PDB file of C-alpha atoms in Angstrom:
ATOM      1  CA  UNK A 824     -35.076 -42.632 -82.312  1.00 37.00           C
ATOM      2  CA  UNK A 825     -32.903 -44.925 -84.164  1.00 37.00           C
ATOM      3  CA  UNK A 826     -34.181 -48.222 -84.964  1.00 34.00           C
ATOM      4  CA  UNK A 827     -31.856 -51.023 -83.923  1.00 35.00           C
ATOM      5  CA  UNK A 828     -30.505 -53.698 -86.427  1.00 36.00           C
ATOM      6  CA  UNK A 829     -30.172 -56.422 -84.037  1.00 38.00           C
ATOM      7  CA  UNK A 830     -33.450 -57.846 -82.215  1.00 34.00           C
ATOM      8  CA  UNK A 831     -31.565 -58.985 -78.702  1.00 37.00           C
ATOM      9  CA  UNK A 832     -29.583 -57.825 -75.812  1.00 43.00           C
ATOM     10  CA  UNK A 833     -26.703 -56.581 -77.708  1.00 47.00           C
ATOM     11  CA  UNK A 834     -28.405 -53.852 -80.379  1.00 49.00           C
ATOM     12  CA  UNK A 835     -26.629 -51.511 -82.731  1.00 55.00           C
ATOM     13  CA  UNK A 836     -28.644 -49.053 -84.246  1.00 59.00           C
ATOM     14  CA  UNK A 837     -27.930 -47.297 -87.719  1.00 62.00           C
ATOM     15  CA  UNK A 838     -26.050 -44.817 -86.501  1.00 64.00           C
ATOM     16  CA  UNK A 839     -23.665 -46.575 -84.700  1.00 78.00           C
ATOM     17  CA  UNK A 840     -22.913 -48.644 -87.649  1.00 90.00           C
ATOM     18  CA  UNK A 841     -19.781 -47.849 -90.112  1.00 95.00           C
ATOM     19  CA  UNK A 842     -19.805 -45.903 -93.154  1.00 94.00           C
ATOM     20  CA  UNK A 843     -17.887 -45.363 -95.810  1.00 93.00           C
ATOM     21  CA  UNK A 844     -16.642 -42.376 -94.021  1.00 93.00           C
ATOM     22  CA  UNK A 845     -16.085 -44.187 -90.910  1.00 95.00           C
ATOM     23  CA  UNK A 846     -15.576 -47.742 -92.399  1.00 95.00           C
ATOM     24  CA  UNK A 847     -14.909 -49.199 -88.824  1.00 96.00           C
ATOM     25  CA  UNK A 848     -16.867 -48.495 -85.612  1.00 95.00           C
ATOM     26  CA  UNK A 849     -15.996 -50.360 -82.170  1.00 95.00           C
ATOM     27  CA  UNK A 850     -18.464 -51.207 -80.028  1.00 93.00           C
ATOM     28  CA  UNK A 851     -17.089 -52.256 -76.239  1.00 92.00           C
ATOM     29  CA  UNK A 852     -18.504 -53.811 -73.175  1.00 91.00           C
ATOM     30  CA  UNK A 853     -18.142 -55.358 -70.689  1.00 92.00           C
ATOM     31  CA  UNK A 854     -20.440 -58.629 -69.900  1.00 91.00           C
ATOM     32  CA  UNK A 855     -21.339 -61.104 -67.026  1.00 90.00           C
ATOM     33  CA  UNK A 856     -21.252 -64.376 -67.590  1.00 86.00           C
ATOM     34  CA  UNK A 857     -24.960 -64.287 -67.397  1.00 81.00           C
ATOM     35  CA  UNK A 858     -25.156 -62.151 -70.278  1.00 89.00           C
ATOM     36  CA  UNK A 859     -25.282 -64.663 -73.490  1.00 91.00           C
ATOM     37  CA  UNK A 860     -26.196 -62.572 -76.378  1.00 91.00           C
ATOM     38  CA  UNK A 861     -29.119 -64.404 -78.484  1.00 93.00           C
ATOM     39  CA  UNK A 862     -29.049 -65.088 -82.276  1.00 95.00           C
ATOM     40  CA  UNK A 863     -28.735 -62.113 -84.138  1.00 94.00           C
ATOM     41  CA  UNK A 864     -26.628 -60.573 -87.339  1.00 93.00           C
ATOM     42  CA  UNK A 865     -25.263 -57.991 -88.411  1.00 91.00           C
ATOM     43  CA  UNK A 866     -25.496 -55.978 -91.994  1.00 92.00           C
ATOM     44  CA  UNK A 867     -21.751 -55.488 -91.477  1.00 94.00           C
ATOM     45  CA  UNK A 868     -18.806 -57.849 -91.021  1.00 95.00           C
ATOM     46  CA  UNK A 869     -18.065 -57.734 -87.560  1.00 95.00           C
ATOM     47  CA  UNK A 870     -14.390 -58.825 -85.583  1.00 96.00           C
ATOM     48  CA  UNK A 871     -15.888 -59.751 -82.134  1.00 94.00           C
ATOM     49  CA  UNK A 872     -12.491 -60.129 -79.564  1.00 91.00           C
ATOM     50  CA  UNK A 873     -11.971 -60.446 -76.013  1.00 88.00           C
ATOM     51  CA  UNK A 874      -8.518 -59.155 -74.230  1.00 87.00           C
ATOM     52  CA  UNK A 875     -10.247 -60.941 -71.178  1.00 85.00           C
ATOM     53  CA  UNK A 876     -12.547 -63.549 -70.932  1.00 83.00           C
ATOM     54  CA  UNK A 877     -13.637 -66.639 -72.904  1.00 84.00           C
ATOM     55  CA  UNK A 878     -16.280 -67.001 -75.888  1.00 87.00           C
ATOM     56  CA  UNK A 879     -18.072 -69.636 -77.112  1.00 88.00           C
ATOM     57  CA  UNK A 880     -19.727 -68.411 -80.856  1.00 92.00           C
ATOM     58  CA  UNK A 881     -22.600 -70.677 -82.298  1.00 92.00           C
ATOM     59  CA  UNK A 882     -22.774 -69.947 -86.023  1.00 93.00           C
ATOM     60  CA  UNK A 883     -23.190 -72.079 -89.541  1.00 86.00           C
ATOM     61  CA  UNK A 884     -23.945 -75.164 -88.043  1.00 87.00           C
ATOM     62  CA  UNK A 885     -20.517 -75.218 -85.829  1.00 92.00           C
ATOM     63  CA  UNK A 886     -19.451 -74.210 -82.360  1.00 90.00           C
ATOM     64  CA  UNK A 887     -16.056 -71.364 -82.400  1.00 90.00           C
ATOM     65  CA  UNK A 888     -14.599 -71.039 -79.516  1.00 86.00           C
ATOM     66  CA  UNK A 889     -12.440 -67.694 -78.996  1.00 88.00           C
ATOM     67  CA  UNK A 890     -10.178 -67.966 -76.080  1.00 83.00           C
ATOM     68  CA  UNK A 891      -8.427 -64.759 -74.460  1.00 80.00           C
ATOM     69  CA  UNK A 892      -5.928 -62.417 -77.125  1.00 79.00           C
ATOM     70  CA  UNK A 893      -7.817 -64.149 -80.126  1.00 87.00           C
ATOM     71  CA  UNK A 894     -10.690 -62.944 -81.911  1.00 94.00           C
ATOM     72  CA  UNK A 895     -13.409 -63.997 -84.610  1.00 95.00           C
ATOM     73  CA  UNK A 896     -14.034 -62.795 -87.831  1.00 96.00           C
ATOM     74  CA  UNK A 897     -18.462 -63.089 -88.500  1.00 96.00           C
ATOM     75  CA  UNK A 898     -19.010 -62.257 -91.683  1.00 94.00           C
ATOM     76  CA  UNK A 899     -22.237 -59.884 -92.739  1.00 93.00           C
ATOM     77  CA  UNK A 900     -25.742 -61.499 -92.392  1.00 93.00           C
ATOM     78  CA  UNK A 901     -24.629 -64.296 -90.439  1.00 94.00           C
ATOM     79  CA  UNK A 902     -26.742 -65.710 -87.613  1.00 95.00           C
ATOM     80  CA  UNK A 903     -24.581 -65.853 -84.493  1.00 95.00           C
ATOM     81  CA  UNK A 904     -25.076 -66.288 -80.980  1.00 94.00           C
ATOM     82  CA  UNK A 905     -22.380 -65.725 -78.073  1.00 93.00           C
ATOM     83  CA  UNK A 906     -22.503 -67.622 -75.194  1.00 89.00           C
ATOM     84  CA  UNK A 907     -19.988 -66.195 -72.217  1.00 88.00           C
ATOM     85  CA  UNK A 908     -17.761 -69.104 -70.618  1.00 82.00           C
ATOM     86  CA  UNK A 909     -16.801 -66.493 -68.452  1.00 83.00           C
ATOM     87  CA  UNK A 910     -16.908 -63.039 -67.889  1.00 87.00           C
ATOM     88  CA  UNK A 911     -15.555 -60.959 -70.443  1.00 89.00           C
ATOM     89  CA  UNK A 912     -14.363 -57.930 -72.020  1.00 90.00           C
ATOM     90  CA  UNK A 913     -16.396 -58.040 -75.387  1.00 91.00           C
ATOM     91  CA  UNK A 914     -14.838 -55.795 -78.039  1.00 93.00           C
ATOM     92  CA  UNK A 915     -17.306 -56.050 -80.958  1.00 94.00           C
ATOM     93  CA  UNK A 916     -15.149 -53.731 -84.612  1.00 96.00           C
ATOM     94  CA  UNK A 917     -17.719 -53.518 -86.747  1.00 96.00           C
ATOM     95  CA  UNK A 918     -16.554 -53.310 -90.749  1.00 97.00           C
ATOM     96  CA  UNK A 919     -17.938 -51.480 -93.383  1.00 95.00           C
ATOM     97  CA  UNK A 920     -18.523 -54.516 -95.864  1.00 90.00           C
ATOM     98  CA  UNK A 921     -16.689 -52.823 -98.713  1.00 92.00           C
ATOM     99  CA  UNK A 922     -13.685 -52.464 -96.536  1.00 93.00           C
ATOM    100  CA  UNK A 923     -13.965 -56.077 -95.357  1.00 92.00           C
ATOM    101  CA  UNK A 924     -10.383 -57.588 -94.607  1.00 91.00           C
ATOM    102  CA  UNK A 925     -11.311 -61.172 -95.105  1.00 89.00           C
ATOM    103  CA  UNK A 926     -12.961 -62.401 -98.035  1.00 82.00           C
ATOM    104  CA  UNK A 927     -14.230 -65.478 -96.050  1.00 79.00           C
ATOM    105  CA  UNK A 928     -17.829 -66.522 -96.224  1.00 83.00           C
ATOM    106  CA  UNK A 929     -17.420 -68.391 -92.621  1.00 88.00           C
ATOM    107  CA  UNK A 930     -16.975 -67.499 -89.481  1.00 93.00           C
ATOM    108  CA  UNK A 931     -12.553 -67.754 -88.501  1.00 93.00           C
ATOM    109  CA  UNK A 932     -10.963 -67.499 -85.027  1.00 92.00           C
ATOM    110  CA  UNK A 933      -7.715 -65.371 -85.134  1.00 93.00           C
ATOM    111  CA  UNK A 934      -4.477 -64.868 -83.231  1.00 89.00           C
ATOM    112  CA  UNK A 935      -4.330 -61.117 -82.097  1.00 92.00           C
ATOM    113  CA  UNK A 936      -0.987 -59.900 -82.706  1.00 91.00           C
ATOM    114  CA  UNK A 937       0.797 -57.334 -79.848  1.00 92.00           C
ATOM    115  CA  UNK A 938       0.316 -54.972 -82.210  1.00 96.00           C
ATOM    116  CA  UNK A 939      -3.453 -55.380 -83.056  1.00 96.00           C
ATOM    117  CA  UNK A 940      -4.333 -55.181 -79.664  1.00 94.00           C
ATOM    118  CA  UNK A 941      -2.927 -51.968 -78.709  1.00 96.00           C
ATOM    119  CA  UNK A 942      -4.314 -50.775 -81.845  1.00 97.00           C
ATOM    120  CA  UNK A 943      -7.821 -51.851 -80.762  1.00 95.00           C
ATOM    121  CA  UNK A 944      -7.109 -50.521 -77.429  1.00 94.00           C
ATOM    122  CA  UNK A 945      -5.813 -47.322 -79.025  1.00 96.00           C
ATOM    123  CA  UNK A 946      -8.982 -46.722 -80.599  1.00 95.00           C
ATOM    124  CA  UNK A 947     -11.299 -47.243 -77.683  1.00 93.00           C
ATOM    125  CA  UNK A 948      -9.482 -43.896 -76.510  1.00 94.00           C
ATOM    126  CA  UNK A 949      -9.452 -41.949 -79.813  1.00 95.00           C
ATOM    127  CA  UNK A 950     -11.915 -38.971 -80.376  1.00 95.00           C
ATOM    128  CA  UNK A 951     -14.357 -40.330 -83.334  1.00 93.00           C
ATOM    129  CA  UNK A 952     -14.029 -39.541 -86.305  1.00 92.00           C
ATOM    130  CA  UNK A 953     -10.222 -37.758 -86.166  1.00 95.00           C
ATOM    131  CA  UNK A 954      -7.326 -38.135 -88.047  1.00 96.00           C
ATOM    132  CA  UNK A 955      -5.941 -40.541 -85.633  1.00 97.00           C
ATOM    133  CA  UNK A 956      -9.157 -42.983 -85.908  1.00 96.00           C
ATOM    134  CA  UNK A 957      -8.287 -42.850 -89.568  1.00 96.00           C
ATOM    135  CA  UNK A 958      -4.861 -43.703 -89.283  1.00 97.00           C
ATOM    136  CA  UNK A 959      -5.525 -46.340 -86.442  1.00 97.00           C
ATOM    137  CA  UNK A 960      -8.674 -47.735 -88.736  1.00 97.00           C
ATOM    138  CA  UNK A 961      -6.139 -48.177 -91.974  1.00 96.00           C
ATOM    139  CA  UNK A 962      -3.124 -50.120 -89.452  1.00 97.00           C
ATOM    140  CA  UNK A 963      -6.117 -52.359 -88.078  1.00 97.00           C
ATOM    141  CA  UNK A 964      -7.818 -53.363 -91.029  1.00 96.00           C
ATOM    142  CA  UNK A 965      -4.123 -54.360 -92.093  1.00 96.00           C
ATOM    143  CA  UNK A 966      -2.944 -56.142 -89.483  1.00 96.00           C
ATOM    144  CA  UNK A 967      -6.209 -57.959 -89.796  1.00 96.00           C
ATOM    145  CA  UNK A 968      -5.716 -59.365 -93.218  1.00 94.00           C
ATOM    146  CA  UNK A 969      -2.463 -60.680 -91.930  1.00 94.00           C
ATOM    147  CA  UNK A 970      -3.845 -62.452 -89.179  1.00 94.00           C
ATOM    148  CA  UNK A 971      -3.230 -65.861 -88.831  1.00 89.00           C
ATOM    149  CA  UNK A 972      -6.290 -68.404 -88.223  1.00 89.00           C
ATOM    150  CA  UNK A 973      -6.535 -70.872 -86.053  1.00 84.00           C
ATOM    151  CA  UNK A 974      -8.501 -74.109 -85.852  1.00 77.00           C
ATOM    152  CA  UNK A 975     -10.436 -73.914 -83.176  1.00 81.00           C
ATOM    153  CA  UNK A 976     -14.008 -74.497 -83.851  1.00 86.00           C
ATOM    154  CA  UNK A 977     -16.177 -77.462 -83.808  1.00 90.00           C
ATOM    155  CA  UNK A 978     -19.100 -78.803 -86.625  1.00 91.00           C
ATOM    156  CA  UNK A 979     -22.414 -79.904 -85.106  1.00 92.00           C
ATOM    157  CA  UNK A 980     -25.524 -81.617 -86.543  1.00 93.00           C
ATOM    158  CA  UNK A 981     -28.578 -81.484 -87.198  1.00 92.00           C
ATOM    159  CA  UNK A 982     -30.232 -85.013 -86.341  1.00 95.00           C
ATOM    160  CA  UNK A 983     -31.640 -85.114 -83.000  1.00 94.00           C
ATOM    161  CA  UNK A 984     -29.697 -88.163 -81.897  1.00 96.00           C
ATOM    162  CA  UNK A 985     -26.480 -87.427 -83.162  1.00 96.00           C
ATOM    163  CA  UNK A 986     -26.767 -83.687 -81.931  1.00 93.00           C
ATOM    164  CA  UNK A 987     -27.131 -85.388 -78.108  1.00 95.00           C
ATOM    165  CA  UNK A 988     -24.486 -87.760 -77.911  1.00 96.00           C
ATOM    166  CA  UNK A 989     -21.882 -84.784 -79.311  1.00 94.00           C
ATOM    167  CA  UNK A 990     -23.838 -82.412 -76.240  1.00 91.00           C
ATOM    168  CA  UNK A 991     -22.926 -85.734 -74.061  1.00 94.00           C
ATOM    169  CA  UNK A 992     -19.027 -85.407 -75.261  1.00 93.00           C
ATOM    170  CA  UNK A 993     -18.494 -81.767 -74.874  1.00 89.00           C
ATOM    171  CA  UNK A 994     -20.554 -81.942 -70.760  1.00 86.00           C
ATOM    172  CA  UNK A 995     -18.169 -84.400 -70.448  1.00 91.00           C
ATOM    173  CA  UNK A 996     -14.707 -84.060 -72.512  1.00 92.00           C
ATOM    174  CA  UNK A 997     -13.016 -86.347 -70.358  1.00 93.00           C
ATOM    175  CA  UNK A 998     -15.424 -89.303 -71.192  1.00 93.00           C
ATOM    176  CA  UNK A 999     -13.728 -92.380 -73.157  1.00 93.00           C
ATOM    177  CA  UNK A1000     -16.855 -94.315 -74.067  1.00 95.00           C
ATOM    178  CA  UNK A1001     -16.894 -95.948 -76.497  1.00 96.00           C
ATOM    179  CA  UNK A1002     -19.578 -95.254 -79.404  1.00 96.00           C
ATOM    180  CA  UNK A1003     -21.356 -98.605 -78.560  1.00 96.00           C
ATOM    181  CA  UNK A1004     -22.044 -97.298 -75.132  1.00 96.00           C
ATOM    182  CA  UNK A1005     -22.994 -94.190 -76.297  1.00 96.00           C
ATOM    183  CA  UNK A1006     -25.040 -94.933 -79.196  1.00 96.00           C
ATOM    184  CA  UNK A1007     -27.233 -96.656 -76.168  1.00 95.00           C
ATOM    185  CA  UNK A1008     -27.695 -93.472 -74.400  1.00 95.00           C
ATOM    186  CA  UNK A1009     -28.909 -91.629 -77.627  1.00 96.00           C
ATOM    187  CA  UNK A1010     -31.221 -94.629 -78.962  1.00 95.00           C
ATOM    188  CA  UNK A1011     -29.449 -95.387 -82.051  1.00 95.00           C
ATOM    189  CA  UNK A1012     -27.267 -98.041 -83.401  1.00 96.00           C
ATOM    190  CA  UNK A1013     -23.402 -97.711 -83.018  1.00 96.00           C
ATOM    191  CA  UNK A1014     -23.790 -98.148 -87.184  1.00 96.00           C
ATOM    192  CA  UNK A1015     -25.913 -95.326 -87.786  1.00 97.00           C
ATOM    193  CA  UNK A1016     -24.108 -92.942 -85.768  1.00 97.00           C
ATOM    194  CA  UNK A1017     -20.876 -93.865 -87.748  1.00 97.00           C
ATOM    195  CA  UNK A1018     -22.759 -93.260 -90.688  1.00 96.00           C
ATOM    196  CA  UNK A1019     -24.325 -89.971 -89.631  1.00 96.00           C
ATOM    197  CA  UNK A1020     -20.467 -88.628 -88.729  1.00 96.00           C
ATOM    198  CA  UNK A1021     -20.093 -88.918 -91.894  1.00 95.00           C
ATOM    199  CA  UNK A1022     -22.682 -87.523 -93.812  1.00 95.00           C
ATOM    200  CA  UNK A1023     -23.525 -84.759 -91.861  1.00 94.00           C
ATOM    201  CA  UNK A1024     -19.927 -84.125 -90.143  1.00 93.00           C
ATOM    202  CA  UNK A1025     -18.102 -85.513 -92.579  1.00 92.00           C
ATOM    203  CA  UNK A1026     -15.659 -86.919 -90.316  1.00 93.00           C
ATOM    204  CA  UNK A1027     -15.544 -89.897 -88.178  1.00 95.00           C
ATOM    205  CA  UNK A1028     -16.604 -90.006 -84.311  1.00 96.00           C
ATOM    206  CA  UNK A1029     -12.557 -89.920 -83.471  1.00 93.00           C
ATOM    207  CA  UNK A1030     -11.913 -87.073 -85.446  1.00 92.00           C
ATOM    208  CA  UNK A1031     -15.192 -85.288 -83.999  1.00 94.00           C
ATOM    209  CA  UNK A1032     -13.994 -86.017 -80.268  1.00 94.00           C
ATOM    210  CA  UNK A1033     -10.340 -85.233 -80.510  1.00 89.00           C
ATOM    211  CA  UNK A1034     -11.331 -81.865 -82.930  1.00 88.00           C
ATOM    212  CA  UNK A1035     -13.474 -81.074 -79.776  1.00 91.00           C
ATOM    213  CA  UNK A1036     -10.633 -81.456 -77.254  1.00 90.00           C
ATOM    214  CA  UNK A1037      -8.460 -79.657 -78.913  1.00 85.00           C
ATOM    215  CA  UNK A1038     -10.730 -76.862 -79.113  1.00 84.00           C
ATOM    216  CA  UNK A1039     -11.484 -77.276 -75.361  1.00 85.00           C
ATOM    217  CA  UNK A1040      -7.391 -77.442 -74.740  1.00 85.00           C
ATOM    218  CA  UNK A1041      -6.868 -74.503 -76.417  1.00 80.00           C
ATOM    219  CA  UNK A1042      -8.796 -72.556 -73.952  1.00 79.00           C
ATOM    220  CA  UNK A1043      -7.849 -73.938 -70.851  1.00 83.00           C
ATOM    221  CA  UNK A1044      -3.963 -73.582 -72.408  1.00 82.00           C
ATOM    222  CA  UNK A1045      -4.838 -69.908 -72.996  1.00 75.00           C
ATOM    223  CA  UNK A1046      -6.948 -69.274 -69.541  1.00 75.00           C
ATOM    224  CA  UNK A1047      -3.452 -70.615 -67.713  1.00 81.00           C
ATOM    225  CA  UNK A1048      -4.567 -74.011 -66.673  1.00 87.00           C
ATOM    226  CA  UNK A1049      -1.234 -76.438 -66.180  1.00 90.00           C
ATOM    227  CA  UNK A1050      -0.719 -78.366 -68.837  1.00 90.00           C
ATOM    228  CA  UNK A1051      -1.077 -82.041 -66.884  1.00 92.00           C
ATOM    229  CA  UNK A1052      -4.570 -80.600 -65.771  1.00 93.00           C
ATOM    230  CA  UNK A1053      -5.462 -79.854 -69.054  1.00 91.00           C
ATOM    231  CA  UNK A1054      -4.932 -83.349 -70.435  1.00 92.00           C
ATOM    232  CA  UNK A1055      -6.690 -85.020 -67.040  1.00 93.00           C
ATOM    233  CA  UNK A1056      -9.844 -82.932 -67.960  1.00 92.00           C
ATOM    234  CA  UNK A1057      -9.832 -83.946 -71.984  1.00 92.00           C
ATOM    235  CA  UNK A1058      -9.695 -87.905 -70.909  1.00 92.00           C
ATOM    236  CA  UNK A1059      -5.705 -88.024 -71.533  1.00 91.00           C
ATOM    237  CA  UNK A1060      -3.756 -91.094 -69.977  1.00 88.00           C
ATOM    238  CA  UNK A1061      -0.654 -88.823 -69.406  1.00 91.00           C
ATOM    239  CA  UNK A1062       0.541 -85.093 -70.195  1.00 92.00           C
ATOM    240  CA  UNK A1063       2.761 -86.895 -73.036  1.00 92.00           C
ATOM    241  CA  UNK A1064      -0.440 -88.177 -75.147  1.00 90.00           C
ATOM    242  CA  UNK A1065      -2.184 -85.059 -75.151  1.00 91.00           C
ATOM    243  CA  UNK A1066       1.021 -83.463 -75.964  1.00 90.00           C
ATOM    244  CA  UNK A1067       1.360 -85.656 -79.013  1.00 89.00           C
ATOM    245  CA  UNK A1068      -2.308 -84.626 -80.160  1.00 84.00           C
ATOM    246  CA  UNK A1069      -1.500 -81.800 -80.338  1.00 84.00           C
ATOM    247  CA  UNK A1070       1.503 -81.547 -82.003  1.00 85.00           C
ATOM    248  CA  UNK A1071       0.359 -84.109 -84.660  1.00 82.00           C
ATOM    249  CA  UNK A1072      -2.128 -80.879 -85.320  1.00 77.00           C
ATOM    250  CA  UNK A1073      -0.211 -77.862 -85.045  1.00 73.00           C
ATOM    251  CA  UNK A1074       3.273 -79.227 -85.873  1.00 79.00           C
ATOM    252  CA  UNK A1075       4.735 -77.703 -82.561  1.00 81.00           C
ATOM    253  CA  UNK A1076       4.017 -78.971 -78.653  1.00 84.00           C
ATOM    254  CA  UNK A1077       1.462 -76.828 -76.483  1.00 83.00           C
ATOM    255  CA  UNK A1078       4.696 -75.353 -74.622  1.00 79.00           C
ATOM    256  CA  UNK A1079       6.037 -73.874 -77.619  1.00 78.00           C
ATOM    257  CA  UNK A1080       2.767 -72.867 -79.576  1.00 72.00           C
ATOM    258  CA  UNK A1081       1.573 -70.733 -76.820  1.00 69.00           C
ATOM    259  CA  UNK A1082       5.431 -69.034 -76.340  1.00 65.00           C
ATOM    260  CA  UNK A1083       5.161 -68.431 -80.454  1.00 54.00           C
ATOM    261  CA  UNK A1084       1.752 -66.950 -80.180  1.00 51.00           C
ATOM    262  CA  UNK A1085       2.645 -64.609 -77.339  1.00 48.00           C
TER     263      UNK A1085
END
């Protein structure tokens, strides 16, 4: 029997793993939302996408969240775990690492054009190792490389009390304390906090917050949710502030970011 290269609940054993004869292997399933996958990594670089559903990847120190039609690049030998914000269709392409289509040494979230998505699907369907999976393998890795990324992800730190208060923020995205009150909660001065942000983060406490609720936007923008919703939940005073947030990030407003991206 084969012996499997992960440790956890989502193993792939050597021979499911590409080659350079068969550079690119998909692995597909469907999970629960009960079914987080532990940390775990892979000897390969690995696309991990979800046509349905909603990921949250823990890797390098930072939180990537992958909402529906995007995917994340994890490159080999990283640590990663996957938590499940709700049930999903988990499409794990697993890359041969000298075939890799991204030279980046950090995890990425990326749109997934039309066409990369019926490619994937395409290949979910294709007998192994044909000349079609060839020909579908070569368009992929291509369309890959030309994928654009997106900045949805979110650092985290290491000290205890500074870890908390951001665990606070993302329970509650909607909360506008201030850091004074919440430097109380986590038993540490408003002063060291602000210093901590910036050593470990290397961004202030704003920054950190609204980086977070974007991230958290960009789901509930991709999972449907009205747009006024959206920025009650993130702690918004009106659908025009959040609106501006955004837009001061991504150059366009919500409305026409999503229409570009689909």
């Amino acid at each position: 029997m084969a012996t499997p290269i992960l440790t956890h609940n989502l193993p792939v054993t050597a021979s499911k793993l590409p080659t350079l004869d068969r550079p690119l292997r998909l692995v597909a399933r469907n999970l629960k939302i009960s079914q987080d996958l532990a940390p775990h990594s892979h000897p390969c670089g690995q696309i991990t996408y979800t046509p349905q559903g909603m990921l949250q990847v823990i890797a390098d120190g930072t939180v990537w969240f992958v909402p529906p039609m995007r995917a994340i690049w994890i490159p080999p030998d990283t640590i990663h775990e996957v938590k499940l914000l709700t049930e999903s269709n988990l499409r794990a392409i697993h890359i041969h690492a000298e075939y890799s289509p991204l030279s980046n040494q950090h995890c990425l979230v990326l749109e997934v054009s039309n066409l990369l998505r019926e490619l994937i699907f395409s290949l979910e369907y294709t007998e192994p190792d044909s000349p079609r999976e060839r020909h579908l393998v070569q368009v992929i890795l291509d369309e890959l490389i030309a994928a654009k990324p997106l900045p949805i992800y979110l650092p985290m730190p290491n000290d205890k009390r500074l870890k908390n208060l951001c665990e606070i923020l993302i329970a509650n995205p909607a909360s506008n304390d201030t850091l004074e009150i919440l430097a109380k909660k986590v038993g540490a001065s408003a002063r060291t906090l602000t210093r901590l942000f910036e050593q470990e983060l290397r961004m202030s406490f704003g920054d950190w917050r609204q980086q977070m609720r974007l991230a958290r936007a960009y789901l509930l923008i991709a999972n449907g949710t009205p747009m006024s919703q959206v920025a009650a939940e993130l702690g918004y005073s009106s659908q025009s502030a959040f609106s501006a947030m955004f837009k001061k990030t991504f150059g366009v407003s919500p409305s026409s970011f999503f229409r570009q991206a689909g």
